[in-house]
mmCIF file of C-alpha atoms and ligand atoms in Angstrom:
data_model
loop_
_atom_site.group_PDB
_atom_site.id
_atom_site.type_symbol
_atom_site.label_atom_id
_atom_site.label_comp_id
_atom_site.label_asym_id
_atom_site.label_seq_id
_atom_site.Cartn_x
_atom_site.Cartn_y
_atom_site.Cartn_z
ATOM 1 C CA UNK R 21 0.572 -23.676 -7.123
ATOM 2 C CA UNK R 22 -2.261 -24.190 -4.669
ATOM 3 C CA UNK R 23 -2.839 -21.831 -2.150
ATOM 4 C CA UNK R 24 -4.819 -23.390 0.768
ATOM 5 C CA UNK R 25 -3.250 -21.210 3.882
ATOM 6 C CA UNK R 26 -3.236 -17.967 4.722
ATOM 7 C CA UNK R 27 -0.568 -16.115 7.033
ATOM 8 C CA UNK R 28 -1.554 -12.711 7.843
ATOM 9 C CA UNK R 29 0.817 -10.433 9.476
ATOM 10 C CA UNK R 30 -0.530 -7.639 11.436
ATOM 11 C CA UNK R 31 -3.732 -7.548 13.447
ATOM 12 C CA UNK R 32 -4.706 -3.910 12.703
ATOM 13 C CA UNK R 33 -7.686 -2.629 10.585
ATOM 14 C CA UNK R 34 -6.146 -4.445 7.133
ATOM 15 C CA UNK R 35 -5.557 -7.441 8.892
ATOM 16 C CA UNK R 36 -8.042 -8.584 10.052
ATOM 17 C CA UNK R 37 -10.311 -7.457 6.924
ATOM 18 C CA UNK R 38 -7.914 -9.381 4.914
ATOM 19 C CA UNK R 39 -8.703 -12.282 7.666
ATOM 20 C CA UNK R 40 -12.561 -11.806 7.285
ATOM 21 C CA UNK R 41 -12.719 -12.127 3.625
ATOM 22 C CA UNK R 42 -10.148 -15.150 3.016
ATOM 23 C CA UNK R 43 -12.094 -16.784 5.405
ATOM 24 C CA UNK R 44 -15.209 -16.295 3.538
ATOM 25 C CA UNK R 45 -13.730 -17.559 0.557
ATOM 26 C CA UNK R 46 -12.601 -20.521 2.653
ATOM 27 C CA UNK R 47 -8.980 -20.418 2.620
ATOM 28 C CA UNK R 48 -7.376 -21.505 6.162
ATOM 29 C CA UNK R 49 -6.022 -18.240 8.022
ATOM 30 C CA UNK R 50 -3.764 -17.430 10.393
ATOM 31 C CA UNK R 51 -3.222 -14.243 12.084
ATOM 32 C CA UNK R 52 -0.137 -13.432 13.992
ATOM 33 C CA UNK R 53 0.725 -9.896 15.970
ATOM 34 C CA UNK R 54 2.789 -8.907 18.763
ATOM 35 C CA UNK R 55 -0.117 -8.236 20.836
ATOM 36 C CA UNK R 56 -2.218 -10.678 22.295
ATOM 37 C CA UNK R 57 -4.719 -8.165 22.934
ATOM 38 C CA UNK R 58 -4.237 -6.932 19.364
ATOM 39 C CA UNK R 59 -5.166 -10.526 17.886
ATOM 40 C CA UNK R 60 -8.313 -10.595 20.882
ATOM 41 C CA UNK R 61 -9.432 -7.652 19.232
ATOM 42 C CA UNK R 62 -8.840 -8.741 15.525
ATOM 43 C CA UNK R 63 -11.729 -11.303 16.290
ATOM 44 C CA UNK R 64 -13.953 -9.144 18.154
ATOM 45 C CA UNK R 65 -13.693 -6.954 15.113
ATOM 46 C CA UNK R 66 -14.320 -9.681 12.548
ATOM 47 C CA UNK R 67 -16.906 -11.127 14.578
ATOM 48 C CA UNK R 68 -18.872 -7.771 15.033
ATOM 49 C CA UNK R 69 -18.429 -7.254 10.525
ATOM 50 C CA UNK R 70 -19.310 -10.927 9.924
ATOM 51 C CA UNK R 71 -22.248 -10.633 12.380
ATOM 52 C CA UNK R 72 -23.448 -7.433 10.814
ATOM 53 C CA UNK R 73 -23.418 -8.781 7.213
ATOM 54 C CA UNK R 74 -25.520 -11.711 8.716
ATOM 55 C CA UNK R 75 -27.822 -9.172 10.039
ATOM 56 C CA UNK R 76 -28.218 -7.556 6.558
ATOM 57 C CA UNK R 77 -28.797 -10.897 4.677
ATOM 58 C CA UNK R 78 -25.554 -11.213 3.101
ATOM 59 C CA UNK R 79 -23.935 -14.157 4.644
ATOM 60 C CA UNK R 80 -25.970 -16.929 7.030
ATOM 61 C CA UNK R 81 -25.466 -17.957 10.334
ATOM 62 C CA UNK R 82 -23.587 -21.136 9.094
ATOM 63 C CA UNK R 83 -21.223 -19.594 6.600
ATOM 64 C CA UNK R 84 -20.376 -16.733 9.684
ATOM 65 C CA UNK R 85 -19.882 -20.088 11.613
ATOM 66 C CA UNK R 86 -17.336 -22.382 9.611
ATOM 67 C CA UNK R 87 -15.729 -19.102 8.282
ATOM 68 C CA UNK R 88 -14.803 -17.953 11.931
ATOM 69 C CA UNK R 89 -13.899 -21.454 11.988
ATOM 70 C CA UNK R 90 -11.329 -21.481 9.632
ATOM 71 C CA UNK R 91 -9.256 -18.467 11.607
ATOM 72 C CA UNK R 92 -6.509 -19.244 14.342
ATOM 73 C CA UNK R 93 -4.452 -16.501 16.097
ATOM 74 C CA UNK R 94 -0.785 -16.811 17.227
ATOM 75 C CA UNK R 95 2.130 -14.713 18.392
ATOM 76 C CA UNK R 96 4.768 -16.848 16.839
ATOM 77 C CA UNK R 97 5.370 -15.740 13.491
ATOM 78 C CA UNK R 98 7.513 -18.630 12.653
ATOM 79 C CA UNK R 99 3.995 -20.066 12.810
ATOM 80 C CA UNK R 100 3.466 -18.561 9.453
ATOM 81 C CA UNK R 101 6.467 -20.728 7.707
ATOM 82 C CA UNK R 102 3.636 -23.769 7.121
ATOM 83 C CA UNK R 103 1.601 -21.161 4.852
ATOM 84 C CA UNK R 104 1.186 -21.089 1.341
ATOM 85 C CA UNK R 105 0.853 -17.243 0.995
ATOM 86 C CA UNK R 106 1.780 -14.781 3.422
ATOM 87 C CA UNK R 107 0.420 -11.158 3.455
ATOM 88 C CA UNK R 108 2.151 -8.991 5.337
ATOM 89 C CA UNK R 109 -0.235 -5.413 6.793
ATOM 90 C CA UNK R 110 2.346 -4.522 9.749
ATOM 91 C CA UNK R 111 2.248 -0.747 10.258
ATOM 92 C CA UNK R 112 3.857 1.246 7.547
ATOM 93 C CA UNK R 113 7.205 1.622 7.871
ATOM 94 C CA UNK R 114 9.693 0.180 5.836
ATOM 95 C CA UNK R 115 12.590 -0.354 8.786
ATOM 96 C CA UNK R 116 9.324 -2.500 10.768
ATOM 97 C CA UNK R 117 8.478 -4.407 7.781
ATOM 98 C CA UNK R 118 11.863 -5.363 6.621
ATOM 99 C CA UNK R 119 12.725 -6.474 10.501
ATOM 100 C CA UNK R 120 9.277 -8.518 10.033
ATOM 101 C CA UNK R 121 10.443 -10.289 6.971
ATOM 102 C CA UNK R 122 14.507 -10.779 7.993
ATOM 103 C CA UNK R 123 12.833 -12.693 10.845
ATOM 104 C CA UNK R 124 10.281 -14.966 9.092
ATOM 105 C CA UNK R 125 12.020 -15.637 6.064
ATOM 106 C CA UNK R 126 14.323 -18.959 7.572
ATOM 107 C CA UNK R 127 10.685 -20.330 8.734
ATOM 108 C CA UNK R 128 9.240 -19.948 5.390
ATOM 109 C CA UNK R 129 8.503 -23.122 2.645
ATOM 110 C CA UNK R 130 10.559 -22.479 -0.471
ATOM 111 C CA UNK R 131 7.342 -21.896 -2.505
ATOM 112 C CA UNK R 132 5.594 -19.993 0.002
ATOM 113 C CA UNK R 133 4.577 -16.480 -1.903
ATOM 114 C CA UNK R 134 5.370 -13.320 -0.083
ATOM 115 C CA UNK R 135 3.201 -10.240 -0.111
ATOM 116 C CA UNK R 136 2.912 -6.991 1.704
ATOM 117 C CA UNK R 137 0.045 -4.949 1.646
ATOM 118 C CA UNK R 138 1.917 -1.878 1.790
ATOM 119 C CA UNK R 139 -0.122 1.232 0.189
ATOM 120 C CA UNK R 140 3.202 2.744 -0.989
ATOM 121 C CA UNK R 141 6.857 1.254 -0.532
ATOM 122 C CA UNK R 142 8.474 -0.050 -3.193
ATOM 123 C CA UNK R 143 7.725 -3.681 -3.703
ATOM 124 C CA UNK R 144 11.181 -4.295 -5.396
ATOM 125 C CA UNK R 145 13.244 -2.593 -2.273
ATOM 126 C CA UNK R 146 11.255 -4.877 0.492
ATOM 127 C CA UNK R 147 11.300 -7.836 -2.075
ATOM 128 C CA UNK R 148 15.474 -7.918 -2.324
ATOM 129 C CA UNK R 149 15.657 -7.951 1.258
ATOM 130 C CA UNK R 150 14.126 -11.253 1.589
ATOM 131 C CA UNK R 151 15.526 -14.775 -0.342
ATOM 132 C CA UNK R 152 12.917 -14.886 -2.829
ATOM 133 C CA UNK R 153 12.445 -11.465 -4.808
ATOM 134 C CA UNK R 154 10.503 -13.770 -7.361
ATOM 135 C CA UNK R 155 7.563 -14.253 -5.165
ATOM 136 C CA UNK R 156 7.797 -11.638 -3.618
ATOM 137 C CA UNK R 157 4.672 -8.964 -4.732
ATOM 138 C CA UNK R 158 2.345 -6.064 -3.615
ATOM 139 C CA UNK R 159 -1.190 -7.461 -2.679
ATOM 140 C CA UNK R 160 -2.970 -4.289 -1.854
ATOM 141 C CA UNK R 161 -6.583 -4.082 -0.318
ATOM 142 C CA UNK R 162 -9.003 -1.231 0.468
ATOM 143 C CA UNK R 163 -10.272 -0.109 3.344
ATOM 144 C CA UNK R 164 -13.183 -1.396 4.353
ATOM 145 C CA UNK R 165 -11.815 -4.725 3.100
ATOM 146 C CA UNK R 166 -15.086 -6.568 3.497
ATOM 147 C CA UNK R 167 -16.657 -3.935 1.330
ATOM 148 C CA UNK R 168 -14.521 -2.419 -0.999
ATOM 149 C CA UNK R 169 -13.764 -4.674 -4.861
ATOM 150 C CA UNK R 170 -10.629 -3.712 -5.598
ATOM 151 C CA UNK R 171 -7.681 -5.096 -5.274
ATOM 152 C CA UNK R 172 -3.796 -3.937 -6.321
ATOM 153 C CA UNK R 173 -1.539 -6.264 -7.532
ATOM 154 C CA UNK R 174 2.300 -5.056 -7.301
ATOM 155 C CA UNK R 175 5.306 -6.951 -9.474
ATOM 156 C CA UNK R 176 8.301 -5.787 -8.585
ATOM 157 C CA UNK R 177 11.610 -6.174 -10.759
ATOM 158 C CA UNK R 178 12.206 -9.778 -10.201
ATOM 159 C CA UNK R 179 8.132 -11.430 -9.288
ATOM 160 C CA UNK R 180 7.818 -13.871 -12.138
ATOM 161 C CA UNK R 181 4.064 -15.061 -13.917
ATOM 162 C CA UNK R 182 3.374 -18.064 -11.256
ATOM 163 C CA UNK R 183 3.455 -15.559 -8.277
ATOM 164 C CA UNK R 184 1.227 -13.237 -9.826
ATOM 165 C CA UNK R 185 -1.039 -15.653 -11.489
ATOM 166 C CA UNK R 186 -1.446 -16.904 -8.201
ATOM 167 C CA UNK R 187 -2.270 -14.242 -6.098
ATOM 168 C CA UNK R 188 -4.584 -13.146 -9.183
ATOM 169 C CA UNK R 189 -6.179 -16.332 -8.553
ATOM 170 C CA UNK R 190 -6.836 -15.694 -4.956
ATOM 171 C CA UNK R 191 -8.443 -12.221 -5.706
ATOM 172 C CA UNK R 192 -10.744 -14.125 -8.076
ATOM 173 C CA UNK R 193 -11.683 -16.554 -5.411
ATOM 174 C CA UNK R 194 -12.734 -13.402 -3.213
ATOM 175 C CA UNK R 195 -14.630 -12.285 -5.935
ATOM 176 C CA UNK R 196 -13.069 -9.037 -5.634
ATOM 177 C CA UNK R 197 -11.280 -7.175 -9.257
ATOM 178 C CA UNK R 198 -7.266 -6.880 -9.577
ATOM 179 C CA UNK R 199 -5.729 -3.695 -11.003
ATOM 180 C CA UNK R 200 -2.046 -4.499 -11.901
ATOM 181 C CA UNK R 201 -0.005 -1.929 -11.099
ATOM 182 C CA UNK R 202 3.481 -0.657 -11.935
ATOM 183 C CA UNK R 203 5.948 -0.772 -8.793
ATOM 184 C CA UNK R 204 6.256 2.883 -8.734
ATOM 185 C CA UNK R 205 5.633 5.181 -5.519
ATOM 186 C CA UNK R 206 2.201 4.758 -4.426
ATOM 187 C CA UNK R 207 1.010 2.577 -7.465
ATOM 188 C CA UNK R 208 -2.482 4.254 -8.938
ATOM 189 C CA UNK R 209 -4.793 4.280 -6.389
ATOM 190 C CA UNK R 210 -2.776 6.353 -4.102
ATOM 191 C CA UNK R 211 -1.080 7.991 -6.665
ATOM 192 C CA UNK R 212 -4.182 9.579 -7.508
ATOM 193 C CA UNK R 213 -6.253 9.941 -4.008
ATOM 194 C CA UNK R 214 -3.604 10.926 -1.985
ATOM 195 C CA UNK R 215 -2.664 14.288 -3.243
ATOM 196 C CA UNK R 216 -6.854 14.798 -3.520
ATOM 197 C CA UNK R 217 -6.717 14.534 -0.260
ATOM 198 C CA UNK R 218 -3.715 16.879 0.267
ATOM 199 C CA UNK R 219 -4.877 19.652 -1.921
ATOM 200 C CA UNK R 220 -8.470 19.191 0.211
ATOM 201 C CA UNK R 221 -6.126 19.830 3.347
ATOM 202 C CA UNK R 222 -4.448 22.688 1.646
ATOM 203 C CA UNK R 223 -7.769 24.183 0.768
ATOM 204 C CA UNK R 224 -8.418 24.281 4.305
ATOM 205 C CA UNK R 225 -5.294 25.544 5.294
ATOM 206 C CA UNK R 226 -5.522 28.221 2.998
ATOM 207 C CA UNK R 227 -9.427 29.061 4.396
ATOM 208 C CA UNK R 228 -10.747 28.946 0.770
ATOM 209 C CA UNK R 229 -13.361 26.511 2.995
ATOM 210 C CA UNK R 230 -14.325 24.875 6.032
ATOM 211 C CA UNK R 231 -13.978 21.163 7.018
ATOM 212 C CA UNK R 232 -17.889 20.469 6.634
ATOM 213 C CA UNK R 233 -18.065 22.478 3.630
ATOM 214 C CA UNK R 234 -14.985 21.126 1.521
ATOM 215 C CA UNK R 235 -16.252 17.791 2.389
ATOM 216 C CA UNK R 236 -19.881 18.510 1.932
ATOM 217 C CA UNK R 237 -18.908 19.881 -1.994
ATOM 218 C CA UNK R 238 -17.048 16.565 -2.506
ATOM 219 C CA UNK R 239 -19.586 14.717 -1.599
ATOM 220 C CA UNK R 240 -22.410 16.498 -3.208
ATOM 221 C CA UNK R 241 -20.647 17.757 -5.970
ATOM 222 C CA UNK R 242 -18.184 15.056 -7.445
ATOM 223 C CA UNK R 243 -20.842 12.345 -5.633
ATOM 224 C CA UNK R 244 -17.986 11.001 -3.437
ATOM 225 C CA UNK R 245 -19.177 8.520 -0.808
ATOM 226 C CA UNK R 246 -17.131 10.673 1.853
ATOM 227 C CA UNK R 247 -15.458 14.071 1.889
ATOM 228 C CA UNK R 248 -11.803 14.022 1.306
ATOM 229 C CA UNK R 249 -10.985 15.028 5.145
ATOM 230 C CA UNK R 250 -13.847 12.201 6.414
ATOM 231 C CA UNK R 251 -12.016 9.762 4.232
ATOM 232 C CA UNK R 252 -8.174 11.248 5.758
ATOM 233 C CA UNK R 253 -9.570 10.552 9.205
ATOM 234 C CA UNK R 254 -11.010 7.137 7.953
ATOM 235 C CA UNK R 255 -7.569 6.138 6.617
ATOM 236 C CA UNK R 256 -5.199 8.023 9.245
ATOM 237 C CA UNK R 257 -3.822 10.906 8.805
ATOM 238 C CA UNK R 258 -0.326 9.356 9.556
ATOM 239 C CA UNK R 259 -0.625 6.875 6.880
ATOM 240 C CA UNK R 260 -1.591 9.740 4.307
ATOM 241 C CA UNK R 261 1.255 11.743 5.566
ATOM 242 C CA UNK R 262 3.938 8.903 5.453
ATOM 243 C CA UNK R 263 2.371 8.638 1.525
ATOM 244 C CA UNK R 264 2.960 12.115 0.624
ATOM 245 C CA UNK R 265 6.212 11.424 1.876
ATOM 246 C CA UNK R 266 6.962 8.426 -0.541
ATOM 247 C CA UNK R 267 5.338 10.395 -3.472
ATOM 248 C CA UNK R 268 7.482 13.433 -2.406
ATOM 249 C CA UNK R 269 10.527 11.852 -2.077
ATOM 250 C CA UNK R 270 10.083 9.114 -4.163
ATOM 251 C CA UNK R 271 8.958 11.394 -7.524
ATOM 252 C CA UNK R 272 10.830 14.241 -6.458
ATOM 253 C CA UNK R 273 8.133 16.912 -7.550
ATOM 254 C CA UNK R 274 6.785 19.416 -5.362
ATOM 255 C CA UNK R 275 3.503 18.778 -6.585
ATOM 256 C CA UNK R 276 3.647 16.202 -4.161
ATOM 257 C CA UNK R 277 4.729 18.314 -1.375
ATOM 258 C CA UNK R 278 2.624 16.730 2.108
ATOM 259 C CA UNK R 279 0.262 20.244 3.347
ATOM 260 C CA UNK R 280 1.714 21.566 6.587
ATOM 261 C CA UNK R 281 -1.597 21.537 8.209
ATOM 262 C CA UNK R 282 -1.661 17.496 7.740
ATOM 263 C CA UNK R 283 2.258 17.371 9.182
ATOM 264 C CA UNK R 284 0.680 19.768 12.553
ATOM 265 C CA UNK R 285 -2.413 17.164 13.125
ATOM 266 C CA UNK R 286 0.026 14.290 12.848
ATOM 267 C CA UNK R 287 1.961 16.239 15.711
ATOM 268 C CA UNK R 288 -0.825 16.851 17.552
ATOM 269 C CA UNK R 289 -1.442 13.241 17.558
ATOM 270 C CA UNK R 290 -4.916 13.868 15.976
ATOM 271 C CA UNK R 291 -4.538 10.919 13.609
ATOM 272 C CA UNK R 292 -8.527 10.381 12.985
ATOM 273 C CA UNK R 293 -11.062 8.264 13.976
ATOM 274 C CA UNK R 294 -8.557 5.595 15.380
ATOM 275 C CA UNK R 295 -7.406 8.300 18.140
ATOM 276 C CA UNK R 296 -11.104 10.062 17.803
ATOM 277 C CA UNK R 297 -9.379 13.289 16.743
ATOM 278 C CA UNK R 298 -8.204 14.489 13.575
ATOM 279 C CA UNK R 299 -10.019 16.999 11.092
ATOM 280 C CA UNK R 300 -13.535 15.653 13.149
ATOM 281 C CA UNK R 301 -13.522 14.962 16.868
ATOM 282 C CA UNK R 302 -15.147 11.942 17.481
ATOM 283 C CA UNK R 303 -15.375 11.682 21.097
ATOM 284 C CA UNK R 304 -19.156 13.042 20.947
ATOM 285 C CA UNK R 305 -22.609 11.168 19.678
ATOM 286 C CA UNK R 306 -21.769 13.014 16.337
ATOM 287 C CA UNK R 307 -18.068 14.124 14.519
ATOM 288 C CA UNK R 308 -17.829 17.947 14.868
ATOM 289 C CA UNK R 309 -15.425 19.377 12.735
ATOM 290 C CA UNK R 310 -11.952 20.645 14.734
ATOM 291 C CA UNK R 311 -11.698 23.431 12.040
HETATM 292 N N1 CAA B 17 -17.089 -4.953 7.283
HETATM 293 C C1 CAA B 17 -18.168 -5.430 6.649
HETATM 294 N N2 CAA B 17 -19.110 -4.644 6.087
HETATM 295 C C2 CAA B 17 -18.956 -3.307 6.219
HETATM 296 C C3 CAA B 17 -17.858 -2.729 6.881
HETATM 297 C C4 CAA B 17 -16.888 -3.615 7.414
HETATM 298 N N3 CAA B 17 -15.796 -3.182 8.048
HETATM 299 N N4 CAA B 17 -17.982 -1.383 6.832
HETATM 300 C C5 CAA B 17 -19.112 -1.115 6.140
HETATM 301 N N5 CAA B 17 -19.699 -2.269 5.776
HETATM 302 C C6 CAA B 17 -20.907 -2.444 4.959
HETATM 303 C C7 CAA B 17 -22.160 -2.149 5.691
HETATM 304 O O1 CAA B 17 -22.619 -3.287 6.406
HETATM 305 C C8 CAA B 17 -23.103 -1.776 4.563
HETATM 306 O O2 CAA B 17 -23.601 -2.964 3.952
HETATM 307 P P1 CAA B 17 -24.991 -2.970 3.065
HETATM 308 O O3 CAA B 17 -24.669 -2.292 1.777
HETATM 309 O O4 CAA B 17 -25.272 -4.426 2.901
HETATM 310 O O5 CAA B 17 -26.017 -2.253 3.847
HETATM 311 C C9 CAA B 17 -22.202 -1.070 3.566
HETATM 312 O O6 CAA B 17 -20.875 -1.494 3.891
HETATM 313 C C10 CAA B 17 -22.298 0.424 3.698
HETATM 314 O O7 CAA B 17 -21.983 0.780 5.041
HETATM 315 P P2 CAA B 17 -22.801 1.844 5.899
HETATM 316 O O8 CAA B 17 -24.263 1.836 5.500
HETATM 317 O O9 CAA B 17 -22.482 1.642 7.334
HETATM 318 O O10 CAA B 17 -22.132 3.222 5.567
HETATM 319 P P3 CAA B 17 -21.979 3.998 4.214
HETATM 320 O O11 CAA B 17 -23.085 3.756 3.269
HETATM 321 O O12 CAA B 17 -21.694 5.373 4.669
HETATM 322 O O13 CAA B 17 -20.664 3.359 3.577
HETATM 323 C C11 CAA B 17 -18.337 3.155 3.258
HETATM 324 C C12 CAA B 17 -19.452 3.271 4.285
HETATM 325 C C13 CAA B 17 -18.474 1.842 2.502
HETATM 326 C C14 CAA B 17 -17.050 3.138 4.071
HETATM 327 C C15 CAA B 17 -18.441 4.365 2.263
HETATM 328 O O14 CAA B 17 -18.513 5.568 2.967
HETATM 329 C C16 CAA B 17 -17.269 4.434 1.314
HETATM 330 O O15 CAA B 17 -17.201 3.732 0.326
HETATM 331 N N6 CAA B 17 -16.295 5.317 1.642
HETATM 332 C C17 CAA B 17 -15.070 5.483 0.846
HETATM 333 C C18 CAA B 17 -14.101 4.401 1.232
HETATM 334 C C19 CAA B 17 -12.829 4.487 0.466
HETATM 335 O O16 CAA B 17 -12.616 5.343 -0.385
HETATM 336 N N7 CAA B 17 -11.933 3.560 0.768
HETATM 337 C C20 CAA B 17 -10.628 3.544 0.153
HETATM 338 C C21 CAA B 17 -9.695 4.234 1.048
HETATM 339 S S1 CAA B 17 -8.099 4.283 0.316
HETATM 340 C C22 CAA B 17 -7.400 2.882 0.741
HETATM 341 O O17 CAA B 17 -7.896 2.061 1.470
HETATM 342 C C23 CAA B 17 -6.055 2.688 0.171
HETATM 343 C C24 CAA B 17 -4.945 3.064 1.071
HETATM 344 O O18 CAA B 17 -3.903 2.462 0.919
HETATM 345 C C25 CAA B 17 -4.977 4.189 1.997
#
């Protein structure tokens, strides 16, 4: 089938990369959140990316132009029903997303494709809620969108070959790669950086080392772009907590079992850079380790 529009659900840090870059590969997009302000700041955000890759030679002027162009906001997600590919990146929480798709499903096309980019609930248990478990699927992106080429693609039980070869087709469009994954918790990417991250946390929490210098031998040692607990406060440390969870729970090992250091800093509130606090404070000119 041919995919021209884009629904996007969820005007966070996913959303609106996922905007940015199906706009570049000029599909039509529409964004939808329950905050206005949200979906103002959506476009400031894209705006500022898009305007910094024109700075650095990678896009022109013209391309930023019709691209920004091809994005429209709205608060109505019954607005979504005339697209031919929805991608849901609410926050993650299964109860939120399953309210999100109970509501838009009656607005939808029949052959409209479904997709969440959830980073660890089971595609198969969000898909049966909804009236089409066939094209229904996991279409998982990285953060930094705009930068980062992978892409997960999620069957669950019931997705059948059009759906995926379609959203396949999309990623190819993007120029970005597709990993197919298994609908198991946390598929491979998380499977495998997720407790990284948690035995980093542990290694703190057992003082075997220090924030800077755990993150310093990562990144000098393994030649990781960013230390494990950088990259936890670039994610959120709630969203690698509620992972741990799935794994936890979902694999029922206690390899998996979440550090309680990461549990306290979710308490505290100190999710990362998004609330400037987490294993760096970020309220200063530079991040200064909080441990
Ligand atoms: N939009 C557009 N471009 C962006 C961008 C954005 N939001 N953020 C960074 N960039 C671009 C910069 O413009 C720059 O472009 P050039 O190469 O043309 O100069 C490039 O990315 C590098 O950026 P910086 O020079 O500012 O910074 P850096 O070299 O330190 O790189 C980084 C930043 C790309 C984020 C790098 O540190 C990195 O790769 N970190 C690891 C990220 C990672 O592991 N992501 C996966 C997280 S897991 C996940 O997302 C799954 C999940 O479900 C939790």
């Amino acid at each position: 089938m041919e995919i021209a529009r884009i629904g996007i659900i969820g005007a966070g840090q996913m959303g609106n990369g996922i905007a940015h870059v199906m706009a570049l590969a000029e599909y039509d997009v529409l964004i939808t959140d329950i905050s206005q302000e949200a979906l103002d700041r959506a476009l400031e955000a894209i705006t500022a990316n898009m305007s910094r890759q024109v700075g650095r030679g990678k896009i022109s002027e013209a391309t930023m132009t019709a691209a920004m162009d091809r994005i429209s906001t709205t608060l109505a997600l019954a607005d979504l029903g005339r697209t031919d590919l929805v991608i849901e990146a609410a926050t993650e929480r299964e109860s939120v997303k399953q309210a999100i798709f109970e509501d838009l499903v009656p607005h939808l096309k029949p052959d409209t494709i479904l997709t969440s980019n959830t980073s660890s609930i089971s595609i198969t248990r969000l898909a049966s809620r909804t009236d089409r478990p066939e094209k229904f699927m996991g279409f998982h992106f990285m953060n930094p969108v705009p930068v980062m080429q992978l892409v997960e693609l999620i069957r669950g039980i019931a997705t059948d070959a059009e759906t995926f070869a379609a959203c396949k087709a999309v990623v190819d469009r993007l120029g970005k790669t597709a990993a197919s994954a298994e609908d198991f918790p946390a598929f491979i990417v998380n499977r495998i950086l997720m407790p990284m991250i948690n035995e980093a946390v542990y290694t703190l929490y057992e003082g075997v080392g220090s924030v800077r210098s755990i993150d310093e031998s990562l990144k000098l040692g393994a030649n990781h772009p960013m230390g494990p607990l950088e990259l936890a406060d670039f994610i959120g440390l709630d969203t690698c907590l509620a992972i741990m969870n799935v794994l936890h729970d979902g694999l029922a090992d206690t390899k998996y079992r979440p550090c309680p250091l990461l549990t306290k800093y979710v308490e505290a509130g100190w999710l990362g850079r998004k609330t400037q606090r987490g294993f760096y404070d970020y309220r200063g000119d530079v991040p200064v380790p909080t441990r």
